[in-house]
Each structure stands twice: as C-alpha cells, then as structure tokens.
C-alpha cells in the first residue's frame, strides 16, 4: 500500500466506484503491480458503509483469500479507521468441510479411517495402542494433534491449524455439506464452528469467499452465502473453470458399491437391488474408451444408470428415520450418498436436454497439471457430467439483480474482453450491460523484460525433447540460476529436473519435493536456485527481485486434445459457425500463457527474460493472437542476444 504513485490503481478505483454507483457490471484488467486489491477494497468499504447487504469479495485461490483477510483488509481498515463513521465487520465464508465438526469429534459419526489411531506392526497389521503410548504412524500423530487442537481453537478453521495436516487426517474431524445433519437436527448446532462462521458472515459488512461458494450459490440456489447484491470477483480469469469444476460430478461403480455398503451398515436396509445395479453398471462400463461421449450413454449404460437410480430411490425411501428416532450421523452419511446417486443418475439421463457434457475417465488418465499415464482399459470407467457452458446459469444466478466487478491481471485476450464476457454470460440476447477497461501496469515492460521464443526448436511432443532440454540448460547456465521453469505436466517437470541436475552446478528444486510454500521460499532466498513445476505454479509464485530473473515455459498451454470439455465446447462453437480452436483452445492458452509470463516482472526494479521453448509461438498464424495477450516485453528469437542479456543479469561470482 506504501504510498506509491500508481495511476492505474487510481483509475481502477474510479471505475469501481462508478460501477457500484451505476449498477453496471465492470470487467477491469489490472496488470501486475497495479495494486488492484486496494483499488477495489477502498470502494467496497465505502459502499458497504451505506449498503443494506454485505459486499462479497470472491477469489479463486486460498492464497489470495488469506492475503485479503489476513493482510490487506486489516491494514486498510487500520489506516482508514479515523475517517470511518463506524467499525466495519469483515468475515470469511468457506464450505463446511473446512471446519471441525464438533458432533463428529464427539463420536456422532462413524470413523472413516478406523486405523488412524492404531499403530502398524512391521507386517502391516494394526494393533491397538497400549495405555500411555502415542500413535507411531504419521497419520495417527496428525489425528492426535488435530483432536487436541480442536479442543482449543476458537474458529475450527483448517487454515488456522499450523502446521497443517493431510486430507486423510482432516476427514476424521470434518463432514461435507451433504453429510451434515443441518442446524435443525444437529444436537451441537449452537456450538458448530461452521454455523458460527455463517452467522458472522450474515452480520458482516464485507464477506470474503471463493469461486466455488459462488458457484454453489448461483447453480444450486443453496444459501451458503448471506444475501448480497454487490460482488467483486478477483482472479476472474479463473471463474469459468472454477465454477465448472465445482459442478462437475462423477458416477462410478465404487460410488454405488460404497453407498450400498453404507446403507446396509448404518440404515439396516436391504441393498440387494443396489448391488445388482452396481454389477450392471460395471459390466456396461468395461472396455469402453476413455474420453468424450458425444452421443451420451449407450443403451446398456442408460439401462444400468436407470437401474442404479431406482435402486437408490428405494433404499433412500426405506432408510428414512422414524419420527422420534435419535439423530444418527451414520444414517445421514449413508442417505447423502444415496441421494447423490439419484441426482447424478438424473443428470446423466437428462444431459442432452440440459446441454451437459458426458465423458468416461479412468485412474491414470490425464489430469491438468499432472500429466498423462496410460489408463487400464480393463477397469470400469467413471462417468462424468459437466455443463457445456456455465454462461446461462451465471447470468441468471450471479449477474441478474446484482452489481458485479470482475478483475484480473489477464482478463482480456489482446484488447478484447468479449471472450471472457461471453464465457460468463455477458454476451448474447438479453445479456446485461457491462464495461471493459484495461488500466495498464506500472511496469515498463519493454525496458524491464525480454520475450524470447526459441524459433529453431522442433515442435513439442509429449515429452520434453533433448533439444529443448539443451536449450534450457544453456539459458540456466547463462543466468547462473534464478530460473522458474513452468512445464505442461508434472512428469515433464520431474524428467527435466532429473536430466539437468547432474549437468548444472545450480540447485534445482522440483514441485513435489516439499510443500509449495517451502519450495517458493527456498527459491526466493537463494539467487542461484531454480524451481521447476507445473501449471499450479503459474499464478501462485510471487518472487520479486533478482531471485527470479528467468521464466521458462516449455510449451503453449493449450488444453489437451483429449480434454472432453474443451473438445465439446470447440465442436459447439463450430456448429454455430465459429472457429472452435480460436474461441476455446487459443483463448484458454492466451490467458494461461500471460499468467506464466507474468511471474517474471513483479516490481519496478525487476529485470529478466521470459523464454518460450515452443517454436509455434513464432511460426504459426495463431502466434500473433497469443503474443498479443502477453505483457509488451522486448521480443527476439535470437539466442545469442538472450544469452548475453542473462549473463549480464547473473549475480557476480563469489571468489
């Protein structure tokens, strides 16, 4: 906040004020270093002082959410306190699974991992702990520490537990929204951390939340947030994917079998029909290829899904508790699983009419940021269903009747806001009015940064080529470290790190070696260290200064050709006369590429090189489109020029 003169920040704040006053939606691109959090928080605070309903601020990442709640808002309110007519209340809104469940802690739900508090013998068998002995397994130790913390915490918020615990341990003390008994039934509702947080949010002036919670509110109409008519969406370039991800649902044989087992165990109902349906589903999903199912379910699959739905409905009806029956967490969990089966079978059955995409997947198949492992086609596939577009639902559930400000450092593709606006429901007949503004960046990109495209390299294949590895080695050697290398898959990052460690003097850290926070800190603290990672690093790393003087991107981040949602969306655009590749794949790549390049220049004193090892950025016609989305750095394809620049940027060698 520091009192810097930032014209872009002032212009953005003015635009946000105008949007909140007029009720007109605003899309505002604010480059790195603009100070966009401050530019929307000051108008949001001013608006919240007079508004009847809270102002909601939504982020995509937990890191930014924590930054706003723990740093930006407290500092800002402290500075503004003498000028405010009253104190403002700020609250955090998260899903139930982020909080300790007191009822589960007290034994109200069955154990999900009965071995968590047992020690394992050398042969893997569990033995009960003797009196006074502590758990010997890492998981058991985490559970003990978690239970002790749960008795002391005021919030029950997982993020307040330091150091944190793994998901497996956390499940011992938390429940999902579906498994929750609800405020009307739970005997510990008055003490519930989640309910207390929700009440605090209902009384707050400003509520900080995330895109997934917005999705639940917009798509499912569930009151997970207090009523609001003003929302600021930061990291808005992520909104479409986060919303889509939050409403994408699987149906598998394992889920059906698990629901049958839970219903038999906790509800004591006959589940023979559900087990038969599970076997029918398994048979219908054997040997089918993974990927998009453009025609939806075939006859056998549709019949099996119908069989699962009817069996789940019967079990759901049979498992209703008697009017005076005591509250039972196990019954609630079982019934929530049965209800899930009914709802997902309904979605699969009506996918075509609802314009939803259906695809099959298997363990080991490609996952974004992690790479591709050949799946075993003999295992039953999982059916997945997701909306072809979230535009209509967002228009209806989020934009209608509210004022929405969307901001990001990469919101426009080139100078056009239409690609993002269209994906979010702001184009077409009946679309609400909106304004798009780019307030620029305080950085002098042509002087501070160089964009190097390795035009001479072969087109990238699935693995990092030997030529690309040699190029990366030369660049790191010239810079003497300080490289953030971003790869399209976890496997590519690991292979590159393994190949280059013996060939270079510099330390090479790789995603997965330690926690992300630890890796980034070690990278930032040592000028000679390099960090290799995947897409998850592209917007999570903020390392100003000479520690990051070289950012390398191994390939243009197009969606994979076998990505079912991108394929379905591209075909839909083509059916309506558009260019599916440019509208979906190229637009996706442009935003991600800009996010990756944006890791380099983080302050007005930073200098460095962004190197793209994908020659297509220079040789293909769509290269101009992609480069237009990047910060306007000085561009070259001459390796000698880049090597010379990196050698000048490299820290002096110690004698």
XYZ file of C-alpha atoms in Angstrom:
655
model
C 0.000 0.000 0.000
C 3.112 2.096 0.663
C 2.043 5.406 -0.907
C 3.331 4.632 -4.406
C 2.012 6.727 -7.243
C 0.005 4.267 -9.296
C -2.157 5.935 -11.953
C -3.643 2.570 -12.926
C -4.721 1.952 -9.357
C -6.441 5.338 -9.161
C -8.197 4.759 -12.482
C -9.341 1.313 -11.428
C -10.703 2.644 -8.135
C -12.594 5.343 -10.061
C -14.076 2.747 -12.415
C -15.136 0.515 -9.498
C -16.828 3.453 -7.752
C -18.694 4.297 -10.948
C -19.786 0.675 -11.380
C -21.063 0.387 -7.807
C -22.907 3.703 -8.114
C -24.492 2.923 -11.509
C -25.109 -0.816 -11.054
C -23.375 -1.548 -14.360
C -21.139 -4.634 -14.409
C -17.415 -3.957 -14.804
C -14.598 -6.068 -16.262
C -11.293 -4.447 -15.364
C -7.884 -5.742 -16.342
C -5.179 -4.507 -13.987
C -1.635 -5.567 -14.724
C 0.732 -6.952 -12.119
C 1.846 -4.242 -9.707
C -1.264 -2.111 -10.125
C -2.419 -2.767 -6.576
C -5.831 -3.977 -7.644
C -6.779 -5.351 -4.209
C -6.573 -1.852 -2.759
C -8.276 -0.382 -5.829
C -11.430 -2.422 -5.241
C -11.324 -2.717 -1.447
C -11.500 1.038 -0.792
C -14.667 1.478 -2.938
C -16.076 -1.756 -1.472
C -15.606 -0.422 2.066
C -17.224 2.895 1.155
C -20.144 1.066 -0.442
C -20.522 -1.339 2.493
C -20.907 1.561 4.932
C -24.182 2.544 3.280
C -25.433 -0.756 1.819
C -28.135 -2.854 3.448
C -26.489 -6.101 2.358
C -22.829 -7.125 2.624
C -20.344 -6.688 -0.190
C -18.933 -10.064 -1.253
C -15.326 -10.419 -2.432
C -14.514 -13.725 -4.151
C -11.099 -15.178 -5.024
C -10.020 -18.320 -6.866
C -7.086 -19.255 -4.668
C -6.778 -19.775 -0.934
C -3.511 -17.799 -1.044
C -5.221 -14.604 -2.195
C -8.160 -15.210 0.146
C -5.757 -15.450 3.070
C -3.849 -12.375 1.883
C -7.005 -10.265 1.716
C -8.322 -11.414 5.102
C -5.025 -11.551 6.948
C -3.155 -8.609 5.454
C -4.892 -6.282 3.007
C -8.179 -5.632 4.815
C -6.748 -5.253 8.348
C -4.064 -2.823 7.135
C -6.564 -0.835 5.140
C -9.119 -0.618 7.934
C -6.392 0.464 10.356
C -5.388 3.317 8.045
C -8.987 4.325 7.360
C -10.252 3.996 10.934
C -10.001 7.748 11.767
C -12.097 8.553 8.690
C -14.827 5.912 9.049
C -18.112 6.689 10.816
C -18.201 3.206 12.348
C -16.285 -0.030 12.619
C -16.705 -2.451 9.728
C -17.081 -6.186 10.248
C -15.278 -8.488 7.830
C -15.996 -12.233 7.703
C -14.724 -15.274 5.855
C -17.165 -17.682 4.175
C -15.977 -21.207 3.397
C -17.587 -24.574 2.814
C -18.470 -26.805 5.776
C -15.648 -29.194 5.039
C -13.154 -26.503 6.064
C -14.335 -26.562 9.690
C -14.104 -29.060 12.533
C -17.441 -30.778 13.195
C -17.963 -30.885 16.960
C -20.590 -33.619 16.633
C -18.194 -35.837 14.695
C -15.433 -35.020 17.149
C -17.681 -36.340 19.921
C -18.343 -39.628 18.144
C -21.592 -38.710 16.382
C -20.373 -40.085 13.036
C -18.743 -43.430 12.249
C -14.978 -43.487 11.826
C -13.947 -43.110 8.177
C -10.478 -44.487 8.852
C -10.579 -46.951 11.719
C -6.820 -47.472 11.530
C -5.950 -43.824 12.065
C -5.250 -44.229 15.795
C -3.683 -47.673 15.530
C -0.027 -48.428 15.189
C 1.068 -50.711 12.367
C 3.316 -53.685 13.005
C 6.118 -54.473 10.601
C 3.877 -56.860 8.673
C 1.257 -54.137 8.222
C -1.251 -55.450 10.765
C -2.946 -52.947 13.046
C -2.584 -53.250 16.816
C -4.304 -51.128 19.430
C -2.087 -48.705 21.290
C -1.192 -49.586 24.849
C -2.127 -47.220 27.630
C 0.050 -44.138 27.631
C 1.598 -44.891 24.249
C 1.258 -42.462 21.375
C 0.456 -43.379 17.789
C 3.537 -44.454 15.861
C 2.262 -43.662 12.366
C 2.455 -40.174 10.877
C -1.299 -40.316 10.268
C -2.019 -41.276 13.870
C 0.175 -38.469 15.149
C -1.641 -35.993 12.916
C -5.031 -37.170 14.193
C -3.967 -36.847 17.837
C -2.598 -33.342 17.251
C -5.734 -32.410 15.321
C -8.044 -33.571 18.108
C -6.023 -31.648 20.686
C -6.172 -28.510 18.560
C -9.908 -28.944 18.019
C -10.451 -28.629 21.776
C -8.560 -25.311 21.877
C -9.424 -23.489 18.640
C -11.876 -20.602 18.557
C -12.636 -20.921 14.853
C -12.311 -24.599 13.940
C -10.963 -23.356 10.596
C -8.493 -25.751 8.971
C -6.322 -22.863 7.781
C -5.749 -21.800 11.389
C -4.024 -25.110 12.170
C -0.248 -24.648 11.824
C 1.407 -26.803 10.725
C -1.428 -28.326 8.754
C -2.475 -31.959 8.385
C -3.217 -34.161 5.396
C -6.680 -34.729 3.962
C -6.913 -38.222 5.434
C -6.428 -36.935 8.976
C -8.726 -33.954 8.422
C -11.576 -36.258 7.425
C -11.577 -37.635 10.964
C -12.997 -34.372 12.330
C -14.930 -32.817 9.437
C -18.016 -33.521 7.335
C -19.150 -32.461 3.891
C -22.172 -30.256 3.311
C -24.159 -33.329 2.188
C -23.238 -35.341 5.286
C -24.000 -32.510 7.705
C -27.112 -33.072 9.836
C -28.070 -29.414 9.499
C -28.792 -26.741 12.070
C -32.320 -28.067 12.703
C -31.237 -31.610 13.597
C -27.700 -31.452 14.933
C -27.582 -31.534 18.746
C -24.446 -29.382 18.674
C -25.673 -26.766 16.198
C -25.316 -23.947 18.736
C -21.602 -24.705 19.075
C -20.982 -25.556 15.397
C -17.942 -23.735 14.001
C -19.442 -23.648 10.506
C -22.760 -22.250 11.730
C -20.977 -19.647 13.861
C -18.924 -18.575 10.846
C -22.089 -18.395 8.740
C -23.841 -16.224 11.353
C -20.829 -13.936 11.492
C -20.902 -13.614 7.701
C -24.621 -12.771 7.779
C -23.894 -9.835 10.087
C -20.725 -8.653 8.322
C -20.265 -5.642 6.060
C -17.767 -7.433 3.804
C -17.659 -11.200 3.194
C -14.558 -12.810 1.689
C -15.294 -16.099 -0.104
C -14.192 -18.198 -3.070
C -15.444 -19.014 -6.556
C -16.663 -22.469 -5.522
C -19.012 -20.949 -2.942
C -20.284 -18.515 -5.575
C -20.935 -21.494 -7.849
C -22.991 -23.297 -5.206
C -24.997 -20.117 -4.638
C -25.545 -19.471 -8.359
C -26.107 -23.031 -9.596
C -27.753 -24.817 -6.713
C -29.587 -21.960 -5.012
C -28.286 -23.039 -1.610
C -27.863 -20.223 0.898
C -24.178 -20.816 1.583
C -23.644 -17.047 1.462
C -25.671 -14.268 3.067
C -27.921 -12.321 0.712
C -25.844 -9.871 -1.329
C -26.323 -7.529 -4.253
C -22.704 -6.457 -4.815
C -19.760 -8.753 -5.530
C -16.128 -8.203 -6.536
C -14.558 -11.214 -8.252
C -10.771 -11.230 -8.166
C -8.778 -13.727 -10.261
C -11.815 -13.584 -12.531
C -9.987 -15.348 -15.380
C -10.416 -18.496 -13.246
C -14.152 -18.102 -12.671
C -15.402 -20.229 -15.574
C -13.094 -23.165 -14.773
C -13.669 -22.996 -11.015
C -17.434 -22.852 -11.414
C -17.375 -25.677 -13.960
C -15.176 -27.782 -11.695
C -17.431 -27.248 -8.686
C -20.499 -28.573 -10.536
C -18.763 -31.443 -12.363
C -19.860 -34.767 -10.881
C -18.695 -38.406 -11.268
C -20.676 -41.642 -11.133
C -18.696 -44.846 -10.671
C -19.094 -48.449 -9.614
C -17.106 -47.656 -6.465
C -19.546 -44.883 -5.518
C -22.541 -47.179 -5.981
C -20.918 -50.013 -4.006
C -19.894 -47.596 -1.268
C -23.417 -46.214 -0.974
C -24.837 -49.744 -0.779
C -22.382 -50.708 1.952
C -23.121 -47.545 3.965
C -26.895 -48.016 3.638
C -26.679 -51.632 4.795
C -24.358 -50.837 7.683
C -25.910 -47.621 9.005
C -29.540 -47.809 7.868
C -30.042 -51.597 8.067
C -31.957 -51.733 4.780
C -31.914 -54.350 2.050
C -29.445 -53.282 -0.644
C -29.552 -56.349 -2.895
C -31.098 -54.301 -5.717
C -28.384 -51.657 -5.418
C -25.647 -54.295 -5.520
C -27.243 -55.801 -8.639
C -27.356 -52.331 -10.183
C -23.685 -51.841 -9.318
C -22.768 -55.009 -11.191
C -24.875 -53.949 -14.179
C -23.103 -50.591 -14.248
C -19.729 -52.304 -14.007
C -20.497 -54.553 -16.964
C -21.739 -51.614 -19.080
C -18.548 -49.612 -18.433
C -15.935 -52.299 -19.106
C -13.595 -51.748 -22.042
C -15.248 -48.526 -23.182
C -12.664 -45.959 -24.327
C -11.891 -43.059 -22.009
C -12.842 -39.655 -23.392
C -15.777 -37.637 -24.623
C -19.062 -39.485 -25.199
C -20.608 -37.133 -27.793
C -23.763 -39.221 -28.153
C -24.176 -39.691 -24.418
C -24.848 -43.071 -22.847
C -25.413 -46.128 -24.996
C -28.404 -48.395 -24.420
C -26.707 -50.687 -21.884
C -25.245 -47.775 -19.922
C -28.554 -45.915 -19.858
C -30.321 -49.032 -18.601
C -27.694 -49.540 -15.883
C -27.913 -45.895 -14.790
C -31.717 -46.204 -14.590
C -31.299 -49.363 -12.510
C -28.928 -47.560 -10.113
C -31.322 -44.629 -9.778
C -34.356 -46.762 -8.986
C -32.476 -48.948 -6.503
C -31.040 -45.856 -4.786
C -34.515 -44.295 -4.596
C -35.951 -47.378 -2.930
C -33.053 -47.553 -0.449
C -33.442 -43.825 0.256
C -37.135 -44.306 0.992
C -36.515 -47.374 3.155
C -33.804 -45.590 5.151
C -35.956 -42.709 6.400
C -35.658 -42.431 10.187
C -38.763 -42.844 12.331
C -40.247 -39.535 13.592
C -38.912 -39.967 17.126
C -35.689 -41.725 16.192
C -32.471 -40.279 17.620
C -30.118 -38.294 15.399
C -27.659 -40.627 13.669
C -24.625 -39.319 11.801
C -24.024 -42.658 10.111
C -27.566 -42.732 8.723
C -27.157 -39.163 7.435
C -23.913 -40.051 5.655
C -25.478 -43.124 4.054
C -28.573 -41.240 2.936
C -26.469 -38.425 1.474
C -24.630 -40.980 -0.671
C -27.917 -42.465 -1.889
C -29.294 -39.016 -2.688
C -26.108 -38.237 -4.622
C -26.628 -41.349 -6.782
C -30.212 -40.354 -7.578
C -29.209 -36.806 -8.517
C -26.284 -37.834 -10.718
C -28.278 -40.521 -12.497
C -30.912 -37.873 -13.223
C -28.207 -35.575 -14.625
C -26.769 -38.282 -16.858
C -30.219 -39.221 -18.113
C -31.078 -35.602 -18.969
C -27.636 -34.490 -20.145
C -28.599 -33.873 -23.781
C -31.619 -31.707 -22.939
C -29.641 -29.754 -20.318
C -26.683 -29.232 -22.696
C -24.327 -31.118 -20.423
C -21.186 -32.973 -21.475
C -20.668 -36.647 -20.620
C -17.316 -38.402 -20.705
C -15.599 -41.504 -19.394
C -12.371 -41.484 -17.401
C -10.142 -43.975 -15.635
C -7.450 -43.790 -12.962
C -4.177 -42.810 -14.533
C -5.777 -40.731 -17.259
C -4.553 -37.190 -17.901
C -5.265 -34.630 -15.208
C -4.456 -30.915 -15.672
C -1.019 -30.065 -14.327
C -0.123 -33.666 -13.559
C 0.443 -35.218 -16.960
C -0.756 -38.396 -18.602
C -0.446 -42.045 -17.619
C -1.955 -44.675 -19.896
C -5.154 -45.911 -18.193
C -6.026 -49.563 -17.759
C -8.971 -50.107 -20.104
C -9.963 -53.300 -18.294
C -11.074 -51.346 -15.208
C -14.624 -49.945 -15.214
C -14.706 -46.341 -16.295
C -16.108 -43.458 -14.284
C -18.891 -41.454 -15.913
C -18.547 -37.682 -15.579
C -21.058 -34.945 -16.312
C -20.473 -31.195 -16.529
C -22.230 -28.223 -18.132
C -21.201 -27.424 -21.696
C -21.388 -23.770 -20.695
C -21.853 -22.022 -17.377
C -22.808 -18.743 -19.063
C -26.582 -19.031 -18.763
C -26.568 -20.127 -15.146
C -24.090 -17.443 -14.141
C -26.173 -14.804 -15.880
C -29.247 -15.937 -14.015
C -27.742 -16.894 -10.659
C -24.957 -14.337 -10.283
C -25.357 -11.303 -12.542
C -29.127 -10.878 -12.530
C -30.187 -8.267 -9.969
C -26.664 -7.636 -8.712
C -23.658 -5.448 -9.487
C -20.574 -7.492 -10.330
C -16.993 -6.251 -10.678
C -14.607 -8.756 -12.264
C -10.863 -8.158 -12.227
C -7.626 -9.943 -13.068
C -4.199 -9.211 -14.486
C -5.204 -11.344 -17.507
C -8.870 -10.735 -18.168
C -8.721 -9.595 -21.792
C -7.328 -11.563 -24.722
C -5.279 -8.945 -26.509
C -7.502 -5.884 -26.186
C -10.765 -7.859 -26.288
C -12.876 -8.626 -23.234
C -15.512 -10.459 -25.282
C -14.043 -13.993 -24.942
C -14.216 -13.860 -21.146
C -17.506 -11.934 -21.128
C -19.142 -14.499 -23.408
C -17.993 -17.451 -21.296
C -19.547 -15.828 -18.223
C -22.930 -14.988 -19.730
C -22.440 -11.302 -20.572
C -22.963 -11.600 -24.346
C -25.961 -12.513 -26.479
C -29.659 -11.659 -26.403
C -30.816 -10.384 -23.043
C -27.307 -10.004 -21.664
C -26.856 -7.289 -19.024
C -24.838 -4.155 -19.742
C -21.135 -4.141 -18.880
C -17.985 -2.096 -19.385
C -14.489 -3.420 -20.059
C -11.456 -1.363 -19.018
C -7.705 -2.041 -19.089
C -5.932 0.231 -16.612
C -2.486 -0.957 -17.637
C 0.512 -1.715 -15.446
C 3.082 0.452 -13.650
C 5.887 -1.607 -15.177
C 7.970 -0.566 -18.180
C 7.875 -3.966 -19.810
C 9.973 -3.156 -22.934
C 12.821 -1.976 -20.692
C 12.392 -4.476 -17.882
C 11.686 -7.700 -19.719
C 12.690 -9.648 -22.799
C 10.469 -12.225 -24.533
C 12.497 -14.948 -26.222
C 10.837 -17.522 -28.474
C 13.103 -20.443 -29.392
C 12.022 -20.481 -33.034
C 14.676 -23.018 -34.042
C 13.436 -25.809 -31.770
C 11.274 -28.652 -33.121
C 7.558 -28.620 -32.334
C 6.992 -30.009 -28.847
C 5.883 -33.597 -28.389
C 4.505 -35.331 -25.296
C 7.893 -35.376 -23.564
C 10.447 -32.574 -23.303
C 12.742 -33.029 -26.298
C 16.526 -33.344 -25.999
C 16.813 -30.086 -27.961
C 14.531 -28.273 -25.508
C 16.490 -29.670 -22.548
C 19.745 -28.461 -24.096
C 18.193 -25.032 -24.652
C 17.006 -24.887 -21.046
C 20.461 -25.912 -19.841
C 22.119 -23.133 -21.860
C 19.712 -20.498 -20.539
C 20.129 -21.541 -16.895
C 23.899 -21.699 -17.299
C 23.943 -18.167 -18.726
C 21.730 -16.818 -15.943
C 23.609 -18.857 -13.304
C 20.305 -19.973 -11.797
C 17.344 -17.846 -10.808
C 15.085 -19.762 -13.213
C 11.419 -20.579 -12.735
C 10.673 -23.307 -15.295
C 6.988 -23.968 -15.939
C 6.006 -27.242 -17.582
C 2.788 -28.570 -19.056
C 2.852 -31.673 -16.842
C 4.283 -32.912 -13.567
C 6.092 -35.687 -15.393
C 7.811 -33.214 -17.752
C 8.959 -31.082 -14.798
C 10.347 -34.118 -12.963
C 12.098 -35.511 -16.049
C 13.685 -32.144 -16.820
C 14.879 -31.729 -13.237
C 16.316 -35.249 -13.191
C 18.105 -34.708 -16.515
C 19.607 -31.310 -15.675
C 20.671 -31.772 -12.053
C 23.835 -33.717 -12.984
C 24.646 -31.214 -15.756
C 24.362 -27.952 -13.809
C 26.016 -26.543 -10.705
C 22.825 -24.810 -9.607
C 20.332 -26.371 -7.189
C 17.148 -27.442 -8.981
C 14.032 -27.735 -6.835
C 11.039 -29.571 -8.261
C 7.367 -29.435 -7.379
C 6.599 -32.344 -5.084
C 9.978 -32.258 -3.316
C 8.391 -30.340 -0.443
C 5.387 -28.128 0.251
C 4.787 -25.363 -2.272
C 5.378 -22.661 0.348
C 8.717 -24.193 1.353
C 9.873 -24.543 -2.259
C 8.979 -20.963 -3.145
C 10.732 -19.644 -0.012
C 13.905 -21.601 -0.788
C 13.784 -20.384 -4.393
C 13.340 -16.761 -3.299
C 16.101 -16.934 -0.665
C 18.893 -18.210 -2.932
C 19.861 -16.340 -6.113
C 21.397 -19.470 -7.665
C 18.465 -21.848 -7.113
C 15.988 -22.899 -9.824
C 12.417 -24.104 -9.372
C 10.698 -26.480 -11.790
C 6.950 -27.019 -11.619
C 3.586 -27.204 -13.377
C 0.514 -25.131 -14.088
C -0.260 -24.810 -10.382
C 2.772 -22.528 -10.073
C 1.693 -20.227 -12.867
C -0.287 -17.923 -10.642
C 0.939 -18.933 -7.211
C 4.516 -17.677 -7.329
C 5.271 -14.064 -6.425
C 9.041 -13.623 -6.189
C 10.110 -10.027 -6.863
C 13.798 -9.261 -7.168
C 16.772 -10.988 -8.821
C 15.947 -14.454 -7.412
C 13.593 -14.869 -10.398
C 15.335 -13.456 -13.465
C 14.420 -16.169 -15.957
C 10.973 -17.688 -16.553
C 10.898 -20.632 -18.957
C 7.666 -22.027 -20.428
C 8.099 -25.399 -22.092
C 5.089 -25.236 -24.400
C 1.976 -23.230 -25.244
C -0.606 -24.267 -22.615
C -3.326 -25.444 -24.972
C -5.924 -27.798 -23.492
C -5.009 -31.400 -24.281
C -6.586 -32.740 -27.480
C -8.365 -35.386 -25.383
C -9.759 -32.890 -22.874
C -13.504 -33.685 -23.090
C -14.898 -30.299 -22.071
C -12.646 -28.307 -24.402
C -13.428 -30.701 -27.237
C -17.179 -30.426 -26.657
C -17.038 -26.635 -26.409
C -14.938 -26.348 -29.580
C -17.403 -28.521 -31.511
C -20.297 -26.450 -30.211
C -18.666 -23.217 -31.415
C -18.009 -24.801 -34.819
C -21.640 -25.969 -35.091
C -22.696 -22.352 -34.644
C -20.359 -21.113 -37.391
C -17.390 -20.024 -35.261
C -13.773 -21.095 -35.049
C -13.717 -23.596 -32.213
C -9.948 -23.728 -31.942
C -9.533 -19.966 -31.611
C -12.578 -19.461 -29.393
C -11.720 -22.225 -26.928
C -8.178 -23.603 -27.174
C -6.336 -20.465 -28.267
C -8.225 -18.214 -25.848
C -7.509 -20.638 -22.992
C -3.821 -20.756 -23.950
C -3.541 -16.971 -24.263
C -4.719 -16.357 -20.707
C -2.554 -19.147 -19.239
C 0.490 -18.017 -21.207
C 0.053 -14.467 -19.932
C -0.239 -15.797 -16.379
C 3.018 -17.704 -16.784
C 4.887 -14.759 -18.322
C 3.540 -12.569 -15.522
C 5.715 -14.428 -12.982
C 8.800 -12.504 -14.190
C 8.234 -8.795 -13.556
C 6.792 -8.330 -10.072
C 8.237 -4.911 -9.152
C 9.514 -1.777 -10.891
C 13.129 -2.852 -10.313
C 12.835 -6.378 -11.726
C 14.713 -7.340 -14.895
C 14.699 -10.619 -16.747
C 13.789 -12.916 -19.623
C 10.695 -14.957 -20.427
C 11.769 -17.840 -22.661
C 9.156 -19.910 -24.517
C 10.564 -23.190 -25.828
C 7.614 -23.733 -28.168
C 8.544 -22.621 -31.695
C 4.861 -22.466 -32.706
C 4.582 -19.112 -30.924
C 6.800 -17.708 -33.702
C 5.889 -19.899 -36.673
C 2.113 -20.488 -36.549
C -0.549 -17.980 -37.553
C -2.161 -18.055 -34.127
C 1.170 -16.921 -32.632
C 0.266 -13.265 -33.141
C -3.003 -13.800 -31.269
C -1.196 -15.409 -28.334
C 1.604 -12.839 -28.197
C -0.972 -10.033 -28.083
C -2.094 -11.342 -24.681
C 1.423 -11.165 -23.218
C 2.975 -8.184 -21.438
C 4.645 -5.948 -24.077
C 8.216 -7.075 -23.453
C 11.009 -6.578 -25.983
C 10.805 -9.624 -28.242
C 13.510 -11.616 -30.009
C 14.204 -15.052 -31.460
C 17.979 -14.599 -31.330
C 19.524 -16.911 -28.753
C 22.881 -15.120 -28.610
C 21.179 -11.866 -27.654
C 19.263 -13.590 -24.860
C 22.313 -15.452 -23.528
C 24.220 -12.171 -23.397
C 21.385 -10.465 -21.509
C 21.161 -13.307 -18.991
C 24.925 -13.263 -18.407
C 24.713 -9.557 -17.606
C 21.795 -10.188 -15.216
C 23.543 -13.065 -13.446
C 24.847 -12.301 -9.944
C 28.575 -11.801 -9.631
C 30.515 -14.964 -8.933
C 31.951 -15.212 -5.442
C 35.748 -15.665 -5.431
